[in-house]
């Protein structure tokens, strides 16, 4: 990943590493089934968070786009499972309409963390 803010900016890999540390803390401290967590961040950091959470490849990450200012991404817990999916509005905002995981491309989905699941799709 290239620097975010020109040659003197923070590299995307550095942000990705911090995001992974944050995810570990989040999983440790907020394990309740009905827990709601709100995260406020910049667009690229959001995309890197989702990349880490859903274990996207670099290619999958690069298919996404930054949300508009004040865009809201929603991860929904799949009932009775330790998996999450992005809702349709979030998918559209990030340009994920054609990314793997659509109902026409069934694939195995690890239980935790979840791979990208579009609303209405099913794990094989």
mmCIF file of N, CA and C in Angstrom:
data_model
loop_
_atom_site.group_PDB
_atom_site.id
_atom_site.type_symbol
_atom_site.label_atom_id
_atom_site.label_comp_id
_atom_site.label_asym_id
_atom_site.label_seq_id
_atom_site.Cartn_x
_atom_site.Cartn_y
_atom_site.Cartn_z
ATOM 1 N N UNK A 1 0.850 -1.175 0.000
ATOM 2 C CA UNK A 1 0.000 0.000 0.000
ATOM 3 C C UNK A 1 0.892 1.233 0.000
ATOM 4 N N UNK A 2 0.456 2.262 -0.651
ATOM 5 C CA UNK A 2 1.272 3.466 -0.800
ATOM 6 C C UNK A 2 0.965 4.478 0.292
ATOM 7 N N UNK A 3 1.880 5.445 0.504
ATOM 8 C CA UNK A 3 1.604 6.468 1.520
ATOM 9 C C UNK A 3 0.278 7.176 1.256
ATOM 10 N N UNK A 4 -0.430 7.504 2.331
ATOM 11 C CA UNK A 4 -1.743 8.141 2.212
ATOM 12 C C UNK A 4 -1.635 9.619 1.882
ATOM 13 N N UNK A 5 -0.636 10.267 2.426
ATOM 14 C CA UNK A 5 -0.553 11.720 2.311
ATOM 15 C C UNK A 5 0.732 12.165 1.650
ATOM 16 N N UNK A 6 1.056 11.586 0.521
ATOM 17 C CA UNK A 6 2.285 11.967 -0.157
ATOM 18 C C UNK A 6 3.483 11.293 0.480
ATOM 19 N N UNK A 7 4.676 11.731 0.119
ATOM 20 C CA UNK A 7 5.892 11.051 0.572
ATOM 21 C C UNK A 7 6.126 11.131 2.076
ATOM 22 N N UNK A 8 5.555 12.110 2.787
ATOM 23 C CA UNK A 8 5.756 12.237 4.229
ATOM 24 C C UNK A 8 4.572 11.739 5.042
ATOM 25 N N UNK A 9 3.577 11.173 4.374
ATOM 26 C CA UNK A 9 2.379 10.715 5.075
ATOM 27 C C UNK A 9 2.541 9.316 5.627
ATOM 28 N N UNK A 10 1.540 8.902 6.393
ATOM 29 C CA UNK A 10 1.545 7.567 6.987
ATOM 30 C C UNK A 10 1.213 6.534 5.924
ATOM 31 N N UNK A 11 1.962 5.459 5.889
ATOM 32 C CA UNK A 11 1.721 4.395 4.914
ATOM 33 C C UNK A 11 0.462 3.622 5.291
ATOM 34 N N UNK A 12 -0.261 3.167 4.266
ATOM 35 C CA UNK A 12 -1.455 2.365 4.502
ATOM 36 C C UNK A 12 -1.159 1.139 5.341
ATOM 37 N N UNK A 13 0.025 0.534 5.167
ATOM 38 C CA UNK A 13 0.398 -0.642 5.949
ATOM 39 C C UNK A 13 0.487 -0.311 7.437
ATOM 40 N N UNK A 14 0.964 0.897 7.768
ATOM 41 C CA UNK A 14 1.011 1.318 9.169
ATOM 42 C C UNK A 14 -0.399 1.444 9.749
ATOM 43 N N UNK A 15 -1.296 2.021 8.976
ATOM 44 C CA UNK A 15 -2.693 2.152 9.423
ATOM 45 C C UNK A 15 -3.305 0.769 9.582
ATOM 46 N N UNK A 16 -3.056 -0.104 8.620
ATOM 47 C CA UNK A 16 -3.579 -1.475 8.659
ATOM 48 C C UNK A 16 -3.108 -2.183 9.939
ATOM 49 N N UNK A 17 -1.853 -2.011 10.312
ATOM 50 C CA UNK A 17 -1.314 -2.629 11.529
ATOM 51 C C UNK A 17 -2.014 -2.091 12.772
ATOM 52 N N UNK A 18 -2.237 -0.772 12.819
ATOM 53 C CA UNK A 18 -2.953 -0.182 13.962
ATOM 54 C C UNK A 18 -4.396 -0.658 14.015
ATOM 55 N N UNK A 19 -5.017 -0.793 12.848
ATOM 56 C CA UNK A 19 -6.398 -1.276 12.771
ATOM 57 C C UNK A 19 -6.485 -2.699 13.310
ATOM 58 N N UNK A 20 -5.527 -3.554 12.956
ATOM 59 C CA UNK A 20 -5.533 -4.927 13.470
ATOM 60 C C UNK A 20 -5.427 -4.958 14.988
ATOM 61 N N UNK A 21 -4.606 -4.096 15.545
ATOM 62 C CA UNK A 21 -4.486 -4.003 16.995
ATOM 63 C C UNK A 21 -5.818 -3.560 17.604
ATOM 64 N N UNK A 22 -6.466 -2.583 16.972
ATOM 65 C CA UNK A 22 -7.766 -2.102 17.438
ATOM 66 C C UNK A 22 -8.813 -3.216 17.380
ATOM 67 N N UNK A 23 -8.807 -3.998 16.304
ATOM 68 C CA UNK A 23 -9.770 -5.099 16.170
ATOM 69 C C UNK A 23 -9.584 -6.111 17.298
ATOM 70 N N UNK A 24 -8.350 -6.411 17.651
ATOM 71 C CA UNK A 24 -8.093 -7.333 18.763
ATOM 72 C C UNK A 24 -8.689 -6.793 20.062
ATOM 73 N N UNK A 25 -8.500 -5.510 20.314
ATOM 74 C CA UNK A 25 -9.064 -4.880 21.506
ATOM 75 C C UNK A 25 -10.589 -4.905 21.455
ATOM 76 N N UNK A 26 -11.139 -4.598 20.302
ATOM 77 C CA UNK A 26 -12.593 -4.583 20.119
ATOM 78 C C UNK A 26 -13.185 -5.958 20.414
ATOM 79 N N UNK A 27 -12.584 -7.002 19.885
ATOM 80 C CA UNK A 27 -13.086 -8.359 20.120
ATOM 81 C C UNK A 27 -12.948 -8.768 21.577
ATOM 82 N N UNK A 28 -11.885 -8.333 22.220
ATOM 83 C CA UNK A 28 -11.660 -8.691 23.620
ATOM 84 C C UNK A 28 -12.643 -7.959 24.550
ATOM 85 N N UNK A 29 -12.876 -6.678 24.273
ATOM 86 C CA UNK A 29 -13.644 -5.849 25.204
ATOM 87 C C UNK A 29 -15.137 -5.750 24.891
ATOM 88 N N UNK A 30 -15.560 -6.138 23.701
ATOM 89 C CA UNK A 30 -16.969 -5.986 23.308
ATOM 90 C C UNK A 30 -17.483 -7.277 22.696
ATOM 91 N N UNK A 31 -17.600 -8.302 23.527
ATOM 92 C CA UNK A 31 -18.014 -9.608 23.031
ATOM 93 C C UNK A 31 -19.499 -9.888 23.256
ATOM 94 N N UNK A 32 -20.204 -8.986 23.929
ATOM 95 C CA UNK A 32 -21.627 -9.213 24.184
ATOM 96 C C UNK A 32 -22.377 -9.311 22.862
ATOM 97 N N UNK A 33 -23.362 -10.205 22.813
ATOM 98 C CA UNK A 33 -24.078 -10.430 21.563
ATOM 99 C C UNK A 33 -24.864 -9.207 21.106
ATOM 100 N N UNK A 34 -25.389 -8.411 22.025
ATOM 101 C CA UNK A 34 -26.209 -7.268 21.641
ATOM 102 C C UNK A 34 -25.450 -5.948 21.732
ATOM 103 N N UNK A 35 -24.140 -6.008 21.704
ATOM 104 C CA UNK A 35 -23.300 -4.815 21.835
ATOM 105 C C UNK A 35 -23.300 -4.006 20.536
ATOM 106 N N UNK A 36 -23.457 -2.703 20.657
ATOM 107 C CA UNK A 36 -23.359 -1.793 19.517
ATOM 108 C C UNK A 36 -22.114 -0.941 19.699
ATOM 109 N N UNK A 37 -21.296 -0.869 18.672
ATOM 110 C CA UNK A 37 -20.064 -0.087 18.719
ATOM 111 C C UNK A 37 -20.109 0.921 17.580
ATOM 112 N N UNK A 38 -19.788 2.174 17.888
ATOM 113 C CA UNK A 38 -19.725 3.225 16.873
ATOM 114 C C UNK A 38 -18.260 3.625 16.726
ATOM 115 N N UNK A 39 -17.775 3.617 15.497
ATOM 116 C CA UNK A 39 -16.393 3.994 15.203
ATOM 117 C C UNK A 39 -16.434 5.173 14.247
ATOM 118 N N UNK A 40 -15.757 6.246 14.591
ATOM 119 C CA UNK A 40 -15.689 7.426 13.724
ATOM 120 C C UNK A 40 -14.266 7.497 13.181
ATOM 121 N N UNK A 41 -14.135 7.520 11.855
ATOM 122 C CA UNK A 41 -12.814 7.489 11.242
ATOM 123 C C UNK A 41 -12.854 8.086 9.839
ATOM 124 N N UNK A 42 -11.711 8.189 9.225
ATOM 125 C CA UNK A 42 -11.596 8.662 7.844
ATOM 126 C C UNK A 42 -11.907 7.518 6.886
ATOM 127 N N UNK A 43 -12.194 7.867 5.634
ATOM 128 C CA UNK A 43 -12.596 6.882 4.628
ATOM 129 C C UNK A 43 -11.578 5.785 4.376
ATOM 130 N N UNK A 44 -10.312 6.146 4.210
ATOM 131 C CA UNK A 44 -9.302 5.124 3.943
ATOM 132 C C UNK A 44 -9.119 4.229 5.162
ATOM 133 N N UNK A 45 -9.142 4.806 6.349
ATOM 134 C CA UNK A 45 -9.036 3.995 7.564
ATOM 135 C C UNK A 45 -10.222 3.046 7.684
ATOM 136 N N UNK A 46 -11.398 3.501 7.300
ATOM 137 C CA UNK A 46 -12.581 2.643 7.307
ATOM 138 C C UNK A 46 -12.373 1.455 6.371
ATOM 139 N N UNK A 47 -11.906 1.735 5.164
ATOM 140 C CA UNK A 47 -11.680 0.657 4.197
ATOM 141 C C UNK A 47 -10.620 -0.325 4.690
ATOM 142 N N UNK A 48 -9.567 0.188 5.342
ATOM 143 C CA UNK A 48 -8.541 -0.691 5.892
ATOM 144 C C UNK A 48 -9.080 -1.504 7.067
ATOM 145 N N UNK A 49 -9.968 -0.906 7.868
ATOM 146 C CA UNK A 49 -10.626 -1.644 8.944
ATOM 147 C C UNK A 49 -11.438 -2.808 8.358
ATOM 148 N N UNK A 50 -12.223 -2.511 7.330
ATOM 149 C CA UNK A 50 -13.046 -3.557 6.717
ATOM 150 C C UNK A 50 -12.171 -4.623 6.068
ATOM 151 N N UNK A 51 -11.063 -4.211 5.461
ATOM 152 C CA UNK A 51 -10.131 -5.167 4.862
ATOM 153 C C UNK A 51 -9.613 -6.129 5.926
ATOM 154 N N UNK A 52 -9.212 -5.592 7.071
ATOM 155 C CA UNK A 52 -8.692 -6.433 8.149
ATOM 156 C C UNK A 52 -9.788 -7.321 8.733
ATOM 157 N N UNK A 53 -10.959 -6.736 8.981
ATOM 158 C CA UNK A 53 -12.057 -7.482 9.613
ATOM 159 C C UNK A 53 -12.515 -8.641 8.742
ATOM 160 N N UNK A 54 -12.747 -8.367 7.463
ATOM 161 C CA UNK A 54 -13.279 -9.381 6.556
ATOM 162 C C UNK A 54 -12.185 -10.154 5.825
ATOM 163 N N UNK A 55 -10.926 -9.854 6.130
ATOM 164 C CA UNK A 55 -9.779 -10.508 5.528
ATOM 165 C C UNK A 55 -9.807 -10.429 3.996
ATOM 166 N N UNK A 56 -10.071 -9.210 3.505
ATOM 167 C CA UNK A 56 -10.049 -9.003 2.056
ATOM 168 C C UNK A 56 -8.627 -9.107 1.541
ATOM 169 N N UNK A 57 -8.489 -9.507 0.302
ATOM 170 C CA UNK A 57 -7.194 -9.448 -0.370
ATOM 171 C C UNK A 57 -6.930 -8.000 -0.763
ATOM 172 N N UNK A 58 -5.696 -7.711 -1.166
ATOM 173 C CA UNK A 58 -5.380 -6.367 -1.651
ATOM 174 C C UNK A 58 -6.246 -6.041 -2.861
ATOM 175 N N UNK A 59 -6.457 -7.020 -3.722
ATOM 176 C CA UNK A 59 -7.287 -6.802 -4.915
ATOM 177 C C UNK A 59 -8.723 -6.449 -4.534
ATOM 178 N N UNK A 60 -9.278 -7.155 -3.537
ATOM 179 C CA UNK A 60 -10.638 -6.854 -3.083
ATOM 180 C C UNK A 60 -10.695 -5.457 -2.476
ATOM 181 N N UNK A 61 -9.680 -5.111 -1.677
ATOM 182 C CA UNK A 61 -9.605 -3.775 -1.093
ATOM 183 C C UNK A 61 -9.580 -2.709 -2.183
ATOM 184 N N UNK A 62 -8.780 -2.928 -3.202
ATOM 185 C CA UNK A 62 -8.641 -1.936 -4.265
ATOM 186 C C UNK A 62 -9.913 -1.768 -5.097
ATOM 187 N N UNK A 63 -10.832 -2.727 -5.010
ATOM 188 C CA UNK A 63 -12.114 -2.604 -5.707
ATOM 189 C C UNK A 63 -13.077 -1.674 -4.967
ATOM 190 N N UNK A 64 -12.740 -1.323 -3.729
ATOM 191 C CA UNK A 64 -13.616 -0.441 -2.956
ATOM 192 C C UNK A 64 -13.244 1.015 -3.201
ATOM 193 N N UNK A 65 -14.132 1.900 -2.803
ATOM 194 C CA UNK A 65 -13.870 3.337 -2.921
ATOM 195 C C UNK A 65 -14.148 3.999 -1.586
ATOM 196 N N UNK A 66 -13.485 5.128 -1.352
ATOM 197 C CA UNK A 66 -13.735 5.864 -0.113
ATOM 198 C C UNK A 66 -15.171 6.366 -0.094
ATOM 199 N N UNK A 67 -15.801 6.333 1.072
ATOM 200 C CA UNK A 67 -17.159 6.880 1.171
ATOM 201 C C UNK A 67 -17.121 8.404 1.058
ATOM 202 N N UNK A 68 -18.259 8.981 0.771
ATOM 203 C CA UNK A 68 -18.360 10.438 0.774
ATOM 204 C C UNK A 68 -18.226 10.929 2.204
ATOM 205 N N UNK A 69 -17.983 12.230 2.386
ATOM 206 C CA UNK A 69 -17.889 12.788 3.733
ATOM 207 C C UNK A 69 -19.129 12.445 4.541
ATOM 208 N N UNK A 70 -18.928 12.085 5.776
ATOM 209 C CA UNK A 70 -19.991 11.717 6.719
ATOM 210 C C UNK A 70 -20.751 10.464 6.298
ATOM 211 N N UNK A 71 -20.140 9.640 5.439
ATOM 212 C CA UNK A 71 -20.758 8.373 5.066
ATOM 213 C C UNK A 71 -20.767 7.435 6.260
ATOM 214 N N UNK A 72 -21.784 6.599 6.354
ATOM 215 C CA UNK A 72 -21.913 5.691 7.484
ATOM 216 C C UNK A 72 -21.912 4.255 6.976
ATOM 217 N N UNK A 73 -20.961 3.467 7.463
ATOM 218 C CA UNK A 73 -20.887 2.042 7.136
ATOM 219 C C UNK A 73 -21.517 1.254 8.273
ATOM 220 N N UNK A 74 -22.321 0.256 7.930
ATOM 221 C CA UNK A 74 -23.000 -0.545 8.945
ATOM 222 C C UNK A 74 -22.648 -2.016 8.742
ATOM 223 N N UNK A 75 -22.087 -2.601 9.794
ATOM 224 C CA UNK A 75 -21.841 -4.044 9.838
ATOM 225 C C UNK A 75 -22.944 -4.640 10.698
ATOM 226 N N UNK A 76 -23.671 -5.597 10.144
ATOM 227 C CA UNK A 76 -24.765 -6.223 10.876
ATOM 228 C C UNK A 76 -24.354 -7.624 11.304
ATOM 229 N N UNK A 77 -24.652 -7.960 12.550
ATOM 230 C CA UNK A 77 -24.372 -9.311 13.032
ATOM 231 C C UNK A 77 -25.404 -10.258 12.446
ATOM 232 N N UNK A 78 -24.951 -11.391 11.942
ATOM 233 C CA UNK A 78 -25.857 -12.412 11.431
ATOM 234 C C UNK A 78 -26.425 -13.133 12.654
ATOM 235 N N UNK A 79 -27.753 -13.150 12.800
ATOM 236 C CA UNK A 79 -28.365 -13.725 14.005
ATOM 237 C C UNK A 79 -27.860 -15.140 14.306
ATOM 238 N N UNK A 80 -27.530 -15.381 15.578
ATOM 239 C CA UNK A 80 -27.107 -16.680 16.098
ATOM 240 C C UNK A 80 -25.779 -17.162 15.526
ATOM 241 N N UNK A 81 -25.007 -16.266 14.959
ATOM 242 C CA UNK A 81 -23.695 -16.622 14.422
ATOM 243 C C UNK A 81 -22.695 -15.551 14.845
ATOM 244 N N UNK A 82 -21.446 -15.913 14.905
ATOM 245 C CA UNK A 82 -20.402 -14.940 15.206
ATOM 246 C C UNK A 82 -19.830 -14.391 13.909
ATOM 247 N N UNK A 83 -20.712 -13.944 13.023
ATOM 248 C CA UNK A 83 -20.296 -13.393 11.738
ATOM 249 C C UNK A 83 -21.066 -12.111 11.474
ATOM 250 N N UNK A 84 -20.484 -11.303 10.605
ATOM 251 C CA UNK A 84 -21.075 -10.013 10.252
ATOM 252 C C UNK A 84 -21.145 -9.878 8.744
ATOM 253 N N UNK A 85 -21.982 -8.959 8.312
ATOM 254 C CA UNK A 85 -22.053 -8.605 6.897
ATOM 255 C C UNK A 85 -22.274 -7.104 6.806
ATOM 256 N N UNK A 86 -21.924 -6.539 5.666
ATOM 257 C CA UNK A 86 -22.197 -5.128 5.398
ATOM 258 C C UNK A 86 -23.596 -5.030 4.824
ATOM 259 N N UNK A 87 -24.340 -3.995 5.230
ATOM 260 C CA UNK A 87 -25.686 -3.860 4.662
ATOM 261 C C UNK A 87 -25.594 -3.312 3.233
ATOM 262 N N UNK A 88 -26.702 -3.360 2.514
ATOM 263 C CA UNK A 88 -26.728 -2.962 1.103
ATOM 264 C C UNK A 88 -26.287 -1.513 0.901
ATOM 265 N N UNK A 89 -26.719 -0.611 1.769
ATOM 266 C CA UNK A 89 -26.354 0.802 1.637
ATOM 267 C C UNK A 89 -24.846 0.974 1.741
ATOM 268 N N UNK A 90 -24.229 0.259 2.674
ATOM 269 C CA UNK A 90 -22.779 0.325 2.842
ATOM 270 C C UNK A 90 -22.074 -0.239 1.617
ATOM 271 N N UNK A 91 -22.558 -1.365 1.117
ATOM 272 C CA UNK A 91 -21.958 -1.968 -0.081
ATOM 273 C C UNK A 91 -21.982 -0.990 -1.243
ATOM 274 N N UNK A 92 -23.117 -0.350 -1.433
ATOM 275 C CA UNK A 92 -23.247 0.600 -2.532
ATOM 276 C C UNK A 92 -22.311 1.790 -2.345
ATOM 277 N N UNK A 93 -22.234 2.316 -1.111
ATOM 278 C CA UNK A 93 -21.391 3.469 -0.818
ATOM 279 C C UNK A 93 -19.922 3.162 -1.106
ATOM 280 N N UNK A 94 -19.497 1.927 -0.822
ATOM 281 C CA UNK A 94 -18.107 1.536 -1.021
ATOM 282 C C UNK A 94 -17.834 0.979 -2.416
ATOM 283 N N UNK A 95 -18.878 0.917 -3.255
ATOM 284 C CA UNK A 95 -18.712 0.401 -4.607
ATOM 285 C C UNK A 95 -18.526 -1.103 -4.643
ATOM 286 N N UNK A 96 -19.165 -1.820 -3.721
ATOM 287 C CA UNK A 96 -18.980 -3.261 -3.604
ATOM 288 C C UNK A 96 -20.031 -4.086 -4.336
ATOM 289 N N UNK A 97 -20.766 -3.494 -5.235
ATOM 290 C CA UNK A 97 -21.838 -4.222 -5.911
ATOM 291 C C UNK A 97 -21.361 -5.473 -6.627
ATOM 292 N N UNK A 98 -20.133 -5.458 -7.153
ATOM 293 C CA UNK A 98 -19.665 -6.591 -7.950
ATOM 294 C C UNK A 98 -18.591 -7.415 -7.252
ATOM 295 N N UNK A 99 -18.362 -7.173 -5.965
ATOM 296 C CA UNK A 99 -17.300 -7.881 -5.254
ATOM 297 C C UNK A 99 -17.771 -9.277 -4.875
ATOM 298 N N UNK A 100 -16.835 -10.200 -4.715
ATOM 299 C CA UNK A 100 -17.140 -11.572 -4.320
ATOM 300 C C UNK A 100 -18.106 -11.601 -3.150
ATOM 301 N N UNK A 101 -18.920 -12.649 -3.127
ATOM 302 C CA UNK A 101 -19.835 -12.811 -2.010
ATOM 303 C C UNK A 101 -21.273 -12.573 -2.412
ATOM 304 N N UNK A 102 -21.514 -12.222 -3.679
ATOM 305 C CA UNK A 102 -22.900 -12.027 -4.101
ATOM 306 C C UNK A 102 -23.586 -13.384 -4.115
ATOM 307 N N UNK A 103 -24.897 -13.378 -4.109
ATOM 308 C CA UNK A 103 -25.648 -14.625 -4.009
ATOM 309 C C UNK A 103 -25.362 -15.558 -5.180
ATOM 310 N N UNK A 104 -24.870 -15.034 -6.303
ATOM 311 C CA UNK A 104 -24.575 -15.892 -7.449
ATOM 312 C C UNK A 104 -23.223 -16.585 -7.313
ATOM 313 N N UNK A 105 -22.403 -16.170 -6.349
ATOM 314 C CA UNK A 105 -21.082 -16.767 -6.158
ATOM 315 C C UNK A 105 -20.980 -17.285 -4.732
ATOM 316 N N UNK A 106 -21.526 -18.466 -4.472
ATOM 317 C CA UNK A 106 -21.470 -19.023 -3.130
ATOM 318 C C UNK A 106 -20.060 -19.527 -2.860
ATOM 319 N N UNK A 107 -19.583 -19.315 -1.641
ATOM 320 C CA UNK A 107 -18.263 -19.778 -1.262
ATOM 321 C C UNK A 107 -18.238 -20.038 0.232
ATOM 322 N N UNK A 108 -17.266 -20.814 0.686
ATOM 323 C CA UNK A 108 -17.153 -21.070 2.112
ATOM 324 C C UNK A 108 -16.801 -19.789 2.850
ATOM 325 N N UNK A 109 -17.373 -19.635 4.022
ATOM 326 C CA UNK A 109 -17.171 -18.418 4.801
ATOM 327 C C UNK A 109 -16.689 -18.814 6.190
ATOM 328 N N UNK A 110 -15.484 -18.371 6.589
ATOM 329 C CA UNK A 110 -15.042 -18.685 7.954
ATOM 330 C C UNK A 110 -15.957 -18.043 8.988
ATOM 331 N N UNK A 111 -16.050 -18.649 10.153
ATOM 332 C CA UNK A 111 -16.971 -18.172 11.180
ATOM 333 C C UNK A 111 -16.528 -16.852 11.793
ATOM 334 N N UNK A 112 -15.211 -16.621 11.961
ATOM 335 C CA UNK A 112 -14.788 -15.389 12.624
ATOM 336 C C UNK A 112 -13.358 -15.104 12.266
ATOM 337 N N UNK A 113 -12.999 -13.996 11.721
ATOM 338 C CA UNK A 113 -13.915 -12.976 11.236
ATOM 339 C C UNK A 113 -14.546 -13.398 9.921
ATOM 340 N N UNK A 114 -15.639 -12.818 9.626
ATOM 341 C CA UNK A 114 -16.372 -13.163 8.428
ATOM 342 C C UNK A 114 -15.666 -12.636 7.189
ATOM 343 N N UNK A 115 -15.798 -13.340 6.105
ATOM 344 C CA UNK A 115 -15.440 -12.799 4.799
ATOM 345 C C UNK A 115 -16.590 -11.885 4.396
ATOM 346 N N UNK A 116 -16.414 -11.130 3.371
ATOM 347 C CA UNK A 116 -17.454 -10.217 2.918
ATOM 348 C C UNK A 116 -18.707 -10.989 2.549
ATOM 349 N N UNK A 117 -19.808 -10.631 3.163
ATOM 350 C CA UNK A 117 -21.107 -11.211 2.825
ATOM 351 C C UNK A 117 -22.060 -10.077 2.503
ATOM 352 N N UNK A 118 -22.619 -10.097 1.353
ATOM 353 C CA UNK A 118 -23.607 -9.117 0.972
ATOM 354 C C UNK A 118 -24.948 -9.515 1.557
ATOM 355 N N UNK A 119 -25.753 -8.561 1.892
ATOM 356 C CA UNK A 119 -27.079 -8.840 2.441
ATOM 357 C C UNK A 119 -27.818 -9.778 1.492
ATOM 358 N N UNK A 120 -28.359 -10.861 2.040
ATOM 359 C CA UNK A 120 -29.118 -11.792 1.217
ATOM 360 C C UNK A 120 -28.283 -12.924 0.674
ATOM 361 N N UNK A 121 -26.963 -12.890 0.823
ATOM 362 C CA UNK A 121 -26.156 -13.987 0.305
ATOM 363 C C UNK A 121 -26.076 -15.074 1.364
ATOM 364 N N UNK A 122 -25.613 -16.242 0.946
ATOM 365 C CA UNK A 122 -25.544 -17.367 1.859
ATOM 366 C C UNK A 122 -24.133 -17.948 1.814
ATOM 367 N N UNK A 123 -23.692 -18.453 2.936
ATOM 368 C CA UNK A 123 -22.426 -19.171 2.966
ATOM 369 C C UNK A 123 -22.664 -20.575 2.412
ATOM 370 N N UNK A 124 -21.688 -21.112 1.707
ATOM 371 C CA UNK A 124 -21.833 -22.448 1.132
ATOM 372 C C UNK A 124 -21.761 -23.503 2.219
#
